[in-house]
Amino acid sequence: MNLPVILDIVIGLIFIYLSFSLLSSEIQNLITIILQWRATHLKKSIEELIAGELHIQNYSSPSNPQLEKTKKLTNSLYQNQLIKNLNYSGGKGPLERGFRKIVQRIGSLIERITGNENTFGHPKTGPSYIPSNAFAASLIDTLKIQESMKEISEYKLEYFLNKTLIRIKKILYELHIEDSRSKQMIKNEYKNLIQEFKQISHNYKNDLASLNLTLERILDRLNLYTKKTVRYVSVIDHSEFSSKMNLVRRVLVNLQEKQVLIADMEPSFSNLLKFWGKVIEIGESTKAEFKGNQGRIYQKIKDTVNILPESLQKSLYILAQQATTKIGETDNAFHQFQVEIEKWFDNSMERATGVYKRNARGVAFLIGFTIAIAANVDTLNIIDHLSKDTLMRATISNYSEELVSQANDNLNEEELQKVQSQVNLALDNLELPIGWSQDNNNKTSESQLSIYLVGLKKLLGWIISGIAISMGANFWFNLLKKIFELKK
């Protein structure tokens, strides 16, 4: 058998594989849409990412608290508007809505038959793809990290104001004032200072003033308070009172000390991380350390941490530490934390994509093998016919060459549809060595062999065809194109 004949046989095989690969792809796409394989696999992959070392499939009991936390947090992420908006369901016309209802009902029927529950609950659908920045932003929003950062800053400002008032009260207590009127005026000024500090704190909590402006207002108020109060202080205590008040104001006057104070008080990620670290690393023993507003903030952060599975707590804390290590400036640490989450998510989704592709390849083979049996696409039998039928080889070769010349280099979905229509047109004019009716015509010649060998041969032919069909239409089309380029 010479080389041109072998090439024509190969072209004939590839043309048949291409024909059934197109059919297989259509079937697989339809199954993927009905069963929402991509969306379901994505959500389960996110659950596995959140579960971490306590892999979701390794939980022995459905009532496992870590499993419940994992599913609850995943559902919360999917309810976040950033991810919810990614669940685009297509057009809103009656035809599109009708198609979606049919698909959903078929999917629901299959779920009832198989005993599986819908992964997405009430919405019944979910996004097939989530960008890493959307995942990171939705996780940060769900955990209310920015809100916690602001609350810690508010607490530290209030703590600073209270500490300042206590120091001033101690200074007043050490004064030697005998005049009752002077005592009363000093008390009134101190009460006014308390009220003004409360107003300053209120303005900051309601975002009416920045932290830097708030500290400037505190300094102005302390200057005014010192100026007013010193008038009621005796000449003996005048100098001592002024020097002690200067010490109180020093942290707001000295630029270096003020910068340290701002770094400690501002709503920064590093400050949140300190609280977070105590909650995770020390746990219940820290309760005795926190009182009042600090205890309230601690409890809130503890509640946030408690909704996270243990593995995710550790993962996020490690990512947060990496962020603060890489970025020294507190303003950028929060952004870097989001970047670290995005990288963590991307790495996990790369592994999940690999798993999905392997599963899809397995499903493609099952579909291809089923098609091979149903249509009796026996590779060994096809080779036998092509090697004997010169006219069939030439006809298929002509159709294949015409197909390759008319199609574009890049086969997108639209081009594949054109290829499929051309292939269908060619099949109408060809009598290929496939189908069960053709197989029955060969029973006389095959009866000379044992039934066992015939069955084994046919099974092998189906398996080869199933593998070939599962390779996909793009693979066979590109291979067909390269063969014709070589022939030229």
Short mmCIF file of C-alpha atoms in Angstrom, two decimals:
data_model
loop_
_atom_site.label_atom_id
_atom_site.label_comp_id
_atom_site.label_asym_id
_atom_site.label_seq_id
_atom_site.Cartn_x
_atom_site.Cartn_y
_atom_site.Cartn_z
CA MET A 1 0.00 0.00 0.00
CA ASN A 2 1.58 3.30 -1.15
CA LEU A 3 1.75 6.59 0.78
CA PRO A 4 -1.10 8.43 -1.07
CA VAL A 5 -3.49 5.56 -0.26
CA ILE A 6 -2.47 5.61 3.40
CA LEU A 7 -2.98 9.39 3.52
CA ASP A 8 -6.44 9.03 1.98
CA ILE A 9 -7.36 6.37 4.57
CA VAL A 10 -6.13 8.67 7.35
CA ILE A 11 -8.11 11.57 5.88
CA GLY A 12 -11.22 9.38 5.72
CA LEU A 13 -10.80 8.36 9.36
CA ILE A 14 -10.23 11.94 10.47
CA PHE A 15 -13.30 13.13 8.54
CA ILE A 16 -15.48 10.53 10.28
CA TYR A 17 -13.96 11.35 13.69
CA LEU A 18 -14.54 15.06 13.02
CA SER A 19 -18.18 14.39 12.15
CA PHE A 20 -18.90 12.54 15.37
CA SER A 21 -16.71 14.85 17.49
CA LEU A 22 -19.00 17.71 16.49
CA LEU A 23 -21.99 15.65 17.63
CA SER A 24 -20.23 14.69 20.86
CA SER A 25 -19.39 18.33 21.63
CA GLU A 26 -23.03 19.34 21.13
CA ILE A 27 -24.20 16.59 23.49
CA GLN A 28 -21.60 17.46 26.12
CA ASN A 29 -22.41 21.18 25.93
CA LEU A 30 -26.11 20.41 26.36
CA ILE A 31 -25.44 18.19 29.38
CA THR A 32 -23.11 20.86 30.82
CA ILE A 33 -25.85 23.50 30.51
CA ILE A 34 -28.61 21.31 31.97
CA LEU A 35 -26.58 20.00 34.91
CA GLN A 36 -24.60 23.27 35.36
CA TRP A 37 -21.35 21.34 35.59
CA ARG A 38 -19.07 24.38 35.35
CA ALA A 39 -20.99 26.43 37.90
CA THR A 40 -21.41 23.47 40.26
CA HIS A 41 -17.73 22.52 39.99
CA LEU A 42 -16.73 26.14 40.69
CA LYS A 43 -18.81 26.36 43.85
CA LYS A 44 -17.53 23.02 45.14
CA SER A 45 -13.99 24.14 44.39
CA ILE A 46 -14.56 27.29 46.46
CA GLU A 47 -15.95 25.14 49.28
CA GLU A 48 -12.80 23.01 49.13
CA LEU A 49 -10.65 26.16 49.13
CA ILE A 50 -12.45 27.45 52.23
CA ALA A 51 -12.31 24.04 53.93
CA GLY A 52 -8.57 23.84 53.26
CA GLU A 53 -6.86 20.94 54.98
CA LEU A 54 -10.25 19.70 56.18
CA HIS A 55 -11.19 18.82 52.61
CA ILE A 56 -14.95 18.91 52.05
CA GLN A 57 -15.03 15.28 50.92
CA ASN A 58 -13.24 14.06 54.03
CA TYR A 59 -15.97 15.13 56.43
CA SER A 60 -17.53 12.01 57.89
CA SER A 61 -20.74 13.59 59.10
CA PRO A 62 -23.07 16.05 57.35
CA SER A 63 -23.56 17.77 60.72
CA ASN A 64 -19.85 18.47 61.13
CA PRO A 65 -19.59 22.08 62.40
CA GLN A 66 -16.66 22.84 60.09
CA LEU A 67 -18.70 21.64 57.11
CA GLU A 68 -21.64 23.79 58.20
CA LYS A 69 -19.35 26.83 58.49
CA THR A 70 -17.87 26.13 55.06
CA LYS A 71 -21.24 25.86 53.33
CA LYS A 72 -22.70 28.83 55.20
CA LEU A 73 -19.77 31.09 54.32
CA THR A 74 -19.79 29.93 50.68
CA ASN A 75 -23.51 30.67 50.42
CA SER A 76 -22.90 34.10 51.96
CA LEU A 77 -20.24 34.81 49.34
CA TYR A 78 -22.64 33.78 46.57
CA GLN A 79 -25.26 36.15 48.02
CA ASN A 80 -22.78 39.03 47.95
CA GLN A 81 -23.74 41.49 45.23
CA LEU A 82 -20.31 41.33 43.58
CA ILE A 83 -20.69 37.60 42.86
CA LYS A 84 -24.46 37.67 42.48
CA ASN A 85 -24.11 40.11 39.57
CA LEU A 86 -21.89 37.58 37.75
CA ASN A 87 -24.79 35.13 37.49
CA TYR A 88 -25.97 36.43 34.14
CA SER A 89 -28.89 34.33 32.96
CA GLY A 90 -29.12 35.60 29.38
CA GLY A 91 -31.84 37.53 27.58
CA LYS A 92 -35.14 38.53 29.14
CA GLY A 93 -37.36 37.76 26.16
CA PRO A 94 -40.11 35.10 26.28
CA LEU A 95 -38.08 32.67 24.16
CA GLU A 96 -35.01 32.92 26.43
CA ARG A 97 -37.11 32.64 29.59
CA GLY A 98 -38.95 29.65 28.17
CA PHE A 99 -35.69 27.91 27.29
CA ARG A 100 -34.26 28.54 30.78
CA LYS A 101 -37.40 27.11 32.41
CA ILE A 102 -37.20 23.98 30.26
CA VAL A 103 -33.51 23.53 31.11
CA GLN A 104 -34.18 24.08 34.83
CA ARG A 105 -37.03 21.56 34.84
CA ILE A 106 -34.94 18.95 33.08
CA GLY A 107 -32.13 19.61 35.56
CA SER A 108 -34.57 19.32 38.50
CA LEU A 109 -35.92 16.04 37.12
CA ILE A 110 -32.41 14.61 36.80
CA GLU A 111 -31.62 15.74 40.37
CA ARG A 112 -34.72 13.97 41.69
CA ILE A 113 -33.84 10.80 39.77
CA THR A 114 -30.22 10.79 40.95
CA GLY A 115 -31.09 11.96 44.48
CA ASN A 116 -28.76 14.99 44.31
CA GLU A 117 -29.82 18.36 45.67
CA ASN A 118 -29.36 21.65 43.84
CA THR A 119 -26.01 23.16 44.78
CA PHE A 120 -27.26 26.75 44.57
CA GLY A 121 -30.46 26.46 46.63
CA HIS A 122 -33.24 28.90 45.82
CA PRO A 123 -31.55 30.77 42.91
CA LYS A 124 -30.99 27.33 41.25
CA THR A 125 -28.17 28.81 39.18
CA GLY A 126 -24.73 30.27 39.78
CA PRO A 127 -21.89 31.90 37.84
CA SER A 128 -19.60 29.65 35.80
CA TYR A 129 -16.64 31.96 36.35
CA ILE A 130 -15.62 34.27 39.21
CA PRO A 131 -12.67 36.68 38.76
CA SER A 132 -10.15 36.60 41.59
CA ASN A 133 -10.66 40.31 42.39
CA ALA A 134 -14.43 39.76 42.74
CA PHE A 135 -13.85 36.80 45.08
CA ALA A 136 -11.35 38.72 47.23
CA ALA A 137 -13.55 41.83 47.43
CA SER A 138 -16.67 39.80 48.29
CA LEU A 139 -14.80 37.85 51.00
CA ILE A 140 -13.47 41.07 52.54
CA ASP A 141 -16.94 42.63 52.34
CA THR A 142 -18.63 39.55 53.85
CA LEU A 143 -16.16 39.54 56.75
CA LYS A 144 -16.71 43.31 57.21
CA ILE A 145 -12.97 43.90 57.47
CA GLN A 146 -13.07 47.61 56.61
CA GLU A 147 -15.86 48.15 59.13
CA SER A 148 -13.79 46.43 61.82
CA MET A 149 -10.77 48.56 60.94
CA LYS A 150 -12.84 51.74 61.44
CA GLU A 151 -14.27 50.51 64.76
CA ILE A 152 -10.79 49.76 66.10
CA SER A 153 -9.70 53.27 65.10
CA GLU A 154 -12.75 54.77 66.82
CA TYR A 155 -12.02 52.77 69.95
CA LYS A 156 -8.38 53.92 70.00
CA LEU A 157 -9.41 57.56 69.59
CA GLU A 158 -11.88 57.24 72.45
CA TYR A 159 -9.22 55.51 74.55
CA PHE A 160 -6.80 58.36 73.82
CA LEU A 161 -9.38 61.01 74.79
CA ASN A 162 -10.27 59.22 78.03
CA LYS A 163 -6.62 58.76 78.90
CA THR A 164 -6.01 62.49 78.26
CA LEU A 165 -8.94 63.46 80.49
CA ILE A 166 -7.66 61.21 83.27
CA ARG A 167 -4.24 62.84 83.09
CA ILE A 168 -5.79 66.31 83.23
CA LYS A 169 -7.98 65.29 86.16
CA LYS A 170 -4.90 64.09 88.01
CA ILE A 171 -3.18 67.42 87.31
CA LEU A 172 -6.19 69.31 88.68
CA TYR A 173 -6.29 67.09 91.74
CA GLU A 174 -2.69 68.04 92.58
CA LEU A 175 -3.45 71.77 92.42
CA HIS A 176 -3.69 73.80 95.65
CA ILE A 177 -6.81 75.88 95.08
CA GLU A 178 -8.63 77.26 98.09
CA ASP A 179 -10.94 79.75 96.45
CA SER A 180 -14.34 78.08 95.95
CA ARG A 181 -15.24 80.19 92.94
CA SER A 182 -11.98 79.27 91.21
CA LYS A 183 -12.60 75.60 91.99
CA GLN A 184 -16.04 75.78 90.43
CA MET A 185 -14.78 77.56 87.32
CA ILE A 186 -12.04 74.93 86.90
CA LYS A 187 -14.66 72.19 87.23
CA ASN A 188 -16.86 73.89 84.64
CA GLU A 189 -13.98 74.17 82.19
CA TYR A 190 -13.18 70.49 82.69
CA LYS A 191 -16.83 69.54 82.06
CA ASN A 192 -16.84 71.66 78.91
CA LEU A 193 -13.67 69.87 77.78
CA ILE A 194 -15.37 66.50 78.31
CA GLN A 195 -18.37 67.56 76.21
CA GLU A 196 -16.19 68.94 73.44
CA PHE A 197 -14.11 65.75 73.37
CA LYS A 198 -17.35 63.78 73.01
CA GLN A 199 -18.37 65.98 70.09
CA ILE A 200 -14.97 65.54 68.44
CA SER A 201 -15.27 61.75 68.84
CA HIS A 202 -18.82 61.83 67.46
CA ASN A 203 -17.71 63.76 64.37
CA TYR A 204 -14.95 61.25 63.66
CA LYS A 205 -17.27 58.25 64.07
CA ASN A 206 -19.71 59.80 61.59
CA ASP A 207 -16.96 60.56 59.06
CA LEU A 208 -17.34 64.31 59.48
CA ALA A 209 -13.61 64.72 60.07
CA SER A 210 -10.45 62.84 59.18
CA LEU A 211 -8.15 61.46 61.86
CA ASN A 212 -5.54 64.15 61.25
CA LEU A 213 -8.15 66.93 61.48
CA THR A 214 -9.59 65.31 64.61
CA LEU A 215 -6.19 65.37 66.33
CA GLU A 216 -5.72 69.02 65.34
CA ARG A 217 -9.09 69.85 66.90
CA ILE A 218 -8.10 68.03 70.08
CA LEU A 219 -4.89 70.06 70.24
CA ASP A 220 -6.76 73.33 69.65
CA ARG A 221 -9.22 72.46 72.38
CA LEU A 222 -6.41 71.59 74.83
CA ASN A 223 -4.69 74.88 74.04
CA LEU A 224 -7.92 76.78 74.67
CA TYR A 225 -8.62 74.80 77.83
CA THR A 226 -5.12 75.53 79.19
CA LYS A 227 -5.47 79.21 78.40
CA LYS A 228 -8.83 79.47 80.16
CA THR A 229 -8.03 77.29 83.18
CA VAL A 230 -4.67 78.83 83.98
CA ARG A 231 -6.49 82.05 84.93
CA TYR A 232 -8.08 80.29 87.91
CA VAL A 233 -4.89 78.61 89.08
CA SER A 234 -2.90 80.17 91.89
CA VAL A 235 0.37 81.91 91.15
CA ILE A 236 2.24 79.14 92.97
CA ASP A 237 0.78 76.39 90.72
CA HIS A 238 0.71 78.46 87.57
CA SER A 239 4.07 77.31 86.21
CA GLU A 240 3.60 73.68 87.26
CA PHE A 241 0.12 73.48 85.66
CA SER A 242 1.37 74.93 82.39
CA SER A 243 4.35 72.56 82.20
CA LYS A 244 2.20 69.51 82.94
CA MET A 245 -0.34 70.52 80.29
CA ASN A 246 2.52 70.91 77.84
CA LEU A 247 3.41 67.28 78.51
CA VAL A 248 -0.20 66.30 77.82
CA ARG A 249 -0.15 68.18 74.53
CA ARG A 250 3.34 67.04 73.55
CA VAL A 251 2.17 63.96 71.65
CA LEU A 252 0.05 66.25 69.44
CA VAL A 253 2.70 68.95 69.02
CA ASN A 254 5.78 66.87 68.34
CA LEU A 255 5.62 65.73 64.68
CA GLN A 256 7.36 62.39 65.25
CA GLU A 257 5.19 61.46 68.23
CA LYS A 258 2.10 62.57 66.34
CA GLN A 259 3.00 60.31 63.39
CA VAL A 260 3.40 57.35 65.75
CA LEU A 261 0.03 58.19 67.32
CA ILE A 262 -1.65 58.39 63.89
CA ALA A 263 -0.13 55.05 62.84
CA ASP A 264 -1.49 53.45 65.99
CA MET A 265 -4.95 55.03 65.73
CA GLU A 266 -5.75 55.11 62.02
CA PRO A 267 -8.11 52.52 60.50
CA SER A 268 -5.28 50.34 59.21
CA PHE A 269 -5.10 46.69 58.39
CA SER A 270 -2.10 46.16 60.67
CA ASN A 271 -4.11 47.37 63.68
CA LEU A 272 -6.90 44.96 62.79
CA LEU A 273 -4.34 42.21 62.43
CA LYS A 274 -3.15 42.75 66.00
CA PHE A 275 -6.69 42.22 67.30
CA TRP A 276 -7.21 39.33 64.93
CA GLY A 277 -3.98 37.68 66.03
CA LYS A 278 -5.03 37.78 69.67
CA VAL A 279 -8.37 36.22 68.84
CA ILE A 280 -6.82 33.37 66.81
CA GLU A 281 -3.62 32.73 68.75
CA ILE A 282 -4.80 33.31 72.34
CA GLY A 283 -8.57 32.82 72.04
CA GLU A 284 -10.75 32.68 75.16
CA SER A 285 -7.95 33.70 77.53
CA THR A 286 -7.99 37.22 76.07
CA LYS A 287 -11.47 37.92 77.42
CA ALA A 288 -10.00 39.09 80.72
CA GLU A 289 -7.78 41.59 78.88
CA PHE A 290 -10.62 43.40 77.12
CA LYS A 291 -13.14 45.63 78.85
CA GLY A 292 -15.77 48.14 77.75
CA ASN A 293 -15.58 49.18 74.11
CA GLN A 294 -12.42 47.17 73.65
CA GLY A 295 -14.32 44.09 74.78
CA ARG A 296 -17.15 44.90 72.37
CA ILE A 297 -14.74 45.21 69.44
CA TYR A 298 -12.95 42.05 70.53
CA GLN A 299 -16.26 40.20 70.63
CA LYS A 300 -17.23 41.49 67.20
CA ILE A 301 -13.94 40.38 65.67
CA LYS A 302 -14.24 37.08 67.54
CA ASP A 303 -17.71 36.58 66.04
CA THR A 304 -16.30 37.31 62.58
CA VAL A 305 -13.46 34.84 63.10
CA ASN A 306 -15.87 32.21 64.44
CA ILE A 307 -17.88 32.10 61.21
CA LEU A 308 -14.71 30.97 59.44
CA PRO A 309 -13.67 27.31 59.32
CA GLU A 310 -10.48 26.72 61.27
CA SER A 311 -8.34 26.19 58.18
CA LEU A 312 -9.57 29.44 56.61
CA GLN A 313 -8.82 31.34 59.82
CA LYS A 314 -5.19 30.22 59.61
CA SER A 315 -4.96 30.79 55.85
CA LEU A 316 -6.28 34.36 56.02
CA TYR A 317 -4.09 35.19 59.00
CA ILE A 318 -1.01 33.92 57.14
CA LEU A 319 -2.01 35.91 54.03
CA ALA A 320 -2.52 38.99 56.21
CA GLN A 321 0.93 38.60 57.75
CA GLN A 322 2.44 38.23 54.28
CA ALA A 323 0.71 41.43 53.22
CA THR A 324 2.04 43.44 56.17
CA THR A 325 5.54 41.98 55.65
CA LYS A 326 5.63 42.89 51.96
CA ILE A 327 4.16 46.37 52.45
CA GLY A 328 5.51 48.48 55.28
CA GLU A 329 3.09 51.37 54.78
CA THR A 330 -0.18 50.76 56.62
CA ASP A 331 -2.19 52.43 53.85
CA ASN A 332 -1.11 49.79 51.34
CA ALA A 333 -1.23 46.71 53.59
CA PHE A 334 -4.99 46.33 53.15
CA HIS A 335 -4.68 46.49 49.35
CA GLN A 336 -1.82 43.99 49.49
CA PHE A 337 -4.00 41.68 51.60
CA GLN A 338 -6.61 41.69 48.84
CA VAL A 339 -3.87 40.94 46.29
CA GLU A 340 -2.69 37.99 48.42
CA ILE A 341 -6.24 36.60 48.53
CA GLU A 342 -6.49 36.96 44.75
CA LYS A 343 -3.25 34.99 44.25
CA TRP A 344 -4.41 32.34 46.71
CA PHE A 345 -7.73 32.04 44.85
CA ASP A 346 -6.04 31.91 41.41
CA ASN A 347 -3.68 29.12 42.50
CA SER A 348 -6.59 27.10 43.82
CA MET A 349 -8.68 27.66 40.67
CA GLU A 350 -5.78 26.50 38.49
CA ARG A 351 -5.84 23.16 40.30
CA ALA A 352 -9.64 23.07 40.12
CA THR A 353 -9.51 23.76 36.37
CA GLY A 354 -7.15 20.83 35.93
CA VAL A 355 -9.55 18.55 37.80
CA TYR A 356 -12.49 19.81 35.74
CA LYS A 357 -10.64 19.19 32.47
CA ARG A 358 -9.77 15.64 33.52
CA ASN A 359 -13.39 14.99 34.47
CA ALA A 360 -14.60 16.56 31.22
CA ARG A 361 -12.18 14.35 29.30
CA GLY A 362 -13.61 11.29 31.03
CA VAL A 363 -17.18 12.36 30.22
CA ALA A 364 -16.16 13.07 26.63
CA PHE A 365 -14.82 9.52 26.30
CA LEU A 366 -18.04 8.05 27.73
CA ILE A 367 -20.10 10.11 25.28
CA GLY A 368 -17.76 9.20 22.42
CA PHE A 369 -17.84 5.50 23.31
CA THR A 370 -21.66 5.60 23.55
CA ILE A 371 -21.87 7.27 20.13
CA ALA A 372 -19.46 4.71 18.70
CA ILE A 373 -21.70 1.86 19.88
CA ALA A 374 -24.98 3.57 18.95
CA ALA A 375 -23.78 4.46 15.43
CA ASN A 376 -21.51 1.41 15.13
CA VAL A 377 -18.46 3.57 14.46
CA ASP A 378 -15.93 0.74 14.34
CA THR A 379 -12.49 2.10 13.49
CA LEU A 380 -11.09 -1.27 12.40
CA ASN A 381 -14.08 -1.88 10.12
CA ILE A 382 -13.80 1.66 8.67
CA ILE A 383 -10.11 1.14 7.87
CA ASP A 384 -10.95 -2.13 6.16
CA HIS A 385 -13.59 -0.47 3.95
CA LEU A 386 -11.49 2.58 3.14
CA SER A 387 -8.53 0.42 2.11
CA LYS A 388 -10.71 -1.41 -0.44
CA ASP A 389 -13.00 1.38 -1.74
CA THR A 390 -11.06 3.79 -3.95
CA LEU A 391 -14.10 5.90 -4.84
CA MET A 392 -15.05 6.41 -1.16
CA ARG A 393 -11.52 7.51 -0.31
CA ALA A 394 -11.42 10.01 -3.17
CA THR A 395 -14.88 11.39 -2.39
CA ILE A 396 -14.12 11.90 1.33
CA SER A 397 -10.76 13.46 0.46
CA ASN A 398 -12.42 15.97 -1.87
CA TYR A 399 -15.05 16.90 0.70
CA SER A 400 -12.36 17.26 3.39
CA GLU A 401 -10.14 19.47 1.22
CA GLU A 402 -13.10 21.71 0.39
CA LEU A 403 -14.01 21.90 4.09
CA VAL A 404 -10.48 22.94 5.11
CA SER A 405 -10.19 25.55 2.35
CA GLN A 406 -13.48 27.27 3.31
CA ALA A 407 -12.95 27.39 7.09
CA ASN A 408 -10.91 30.02 8.93
CA ASP A 409 -7.76 29.25 10.87
CA ASN A 410 -9.31 29.92 14.29
CA LEU A 411 -12.33 27.74 14.97
CA ASN A 412 -14.58 29.65 17.32
CA GLU A 413 -18.13 28.61 18.14
CA GLU A 414 -19.54 30.29 15.02
CA GLU A 415 -16.95 28.68 12.74
CA LEU A 416 -17.61 25.26 14.27
CA GLN A 417 -21.28 25.64 13.43
CA LYS A 418 -20.34 26.38 9.79
CA VAL A 419 -18.05 23.33 9.74
CA GLN A 420 -20.83 21.21 11.18
CA SER A 421 -23.30 22.34 8.52
CA GLN A 422 -20.74 21.55 5.80
CA VAL A 423 -20.02 18.15 7.32
CA ASN A 424 -23.75 17.37 7.52
CA LEU A 425 -24.12 18.31 3.85
CA ALA A 426 -21.24 16.00 2.93
CA LEU A 427 -22.67 13.13 4.99
CA ASP A 428 -25.92 13.36 3.05
CA ASN A 429 -23.99 12.54 -0.13
CA LEU A 430 -21.75 9.84 1.36
CA GLU A 431 -22.34 6.21 2.30
CA LEU A 432 -19.84 5.75 5.10
CA PRO A 433 -18.95 2.34 6.55
CA ILE A 434 -20.86 3.05 9.78
CA GLY A 435 -24.25 2.07 11.19
CA TRP A 436 -25.82 -1.25 12.12
CA SER A 437 -27.38 -1.90 8.73
CA GLN A 438 -23.93 -1.87 7.15
CA ASP A 439 -22.69 -4.24 9.86
CA ASN A 440 -25.43 -6.77 9.07
CA ASN A 441 -24.26 -6.97 5.45
CA ASN A 442 -20.87 -8.21 6.64
CA LYS A 443 -22.13 -11.03 8.86
CA THR A 444 -21.50 -13.69 6.18
CA SER A 445 -17.80 -12.93 5.95
CA GLU A 446 -17.51 -12.52 9.70
CA SER A 447 -19.25 -15.83 10.43
CA GLN A 448 -16.05 -17.62 9.50
CA LEU A 449 -14.39 -16.24 12.63
CA SER A 450 -15.35 -17.22 16.09
CA ILE A 451 -17.98 -15.10 17.83
CA TYR A 452 -15.51 -14.30 20.56
CA LEU A 453 -12.88 -12.85 18.21
CA VAL A 454 -15.50 -10.89 16.26
CA GLY A 455 -16.88 -9.34 19.45
CA LEU A 456 -13.39 -8.56 20.74
CA LYS A 457 -12.43 -6.95 17.45
CA LYS A 458 -15.60 -4.83 17.39
CA LEU A 459 -15.13 -3.75 21.02
CA LEU A 460 -11.58 -2.69 20.23
CA GLY A 461 -12.85 -0.72 17.21
CA TRP A 462 -15.48 1.03 19.37
CA ILE A 463 -12.90 1.88 22.05
CA ILE A 464 -10.55 3.40 19.48
CA SER A 465 -13.45 5.38 18.00
CA GLY A 466 -14.60 6.52 21.47
CA ILE A 467 -11.12 7.81 22.30
CA ALA A 468 -10.85 9.51 18.90
CA ILE A 469 -14.28 11.17 19.18
CA SER A 470 -13.42 12.45 22.67
CA MET A 471 -10.37 14.30 21.27
CA GLY A 472 -12.68 17.04 20.02
CA ALA A 473 -13.54 18.64 16.69
CA ASN A 474 -10.80 21.29 16.90
CA PHE A 475 -8.10 18.63 17.23
CA TRP A 476 -9.25 16.67 14.17
CA PHE A 477 -9.87 19.77 12.06
CA ASN A 478 -6.37 21.13 12.74
CA LEU A 479 -4.85 17.73 12.02
CA LEU A 480 -6.80 17.52 8.77
CA LYS A 481 -5.53 20.96 7.80
CA LYS A 482 -1.90 19.99 8.46
CA ILE A 483 -2.24 16.85 6.33
CA PHE A 484 -3.48 18.84 3.35
CA GLU A 485 -0.64 21.34 3.85
CA LEU A 486 1.81 18.41 3.71
CA LYS A 487 0.18 17.02 0.58
CA LYS A 488 0.78 20.31 -1.18
#
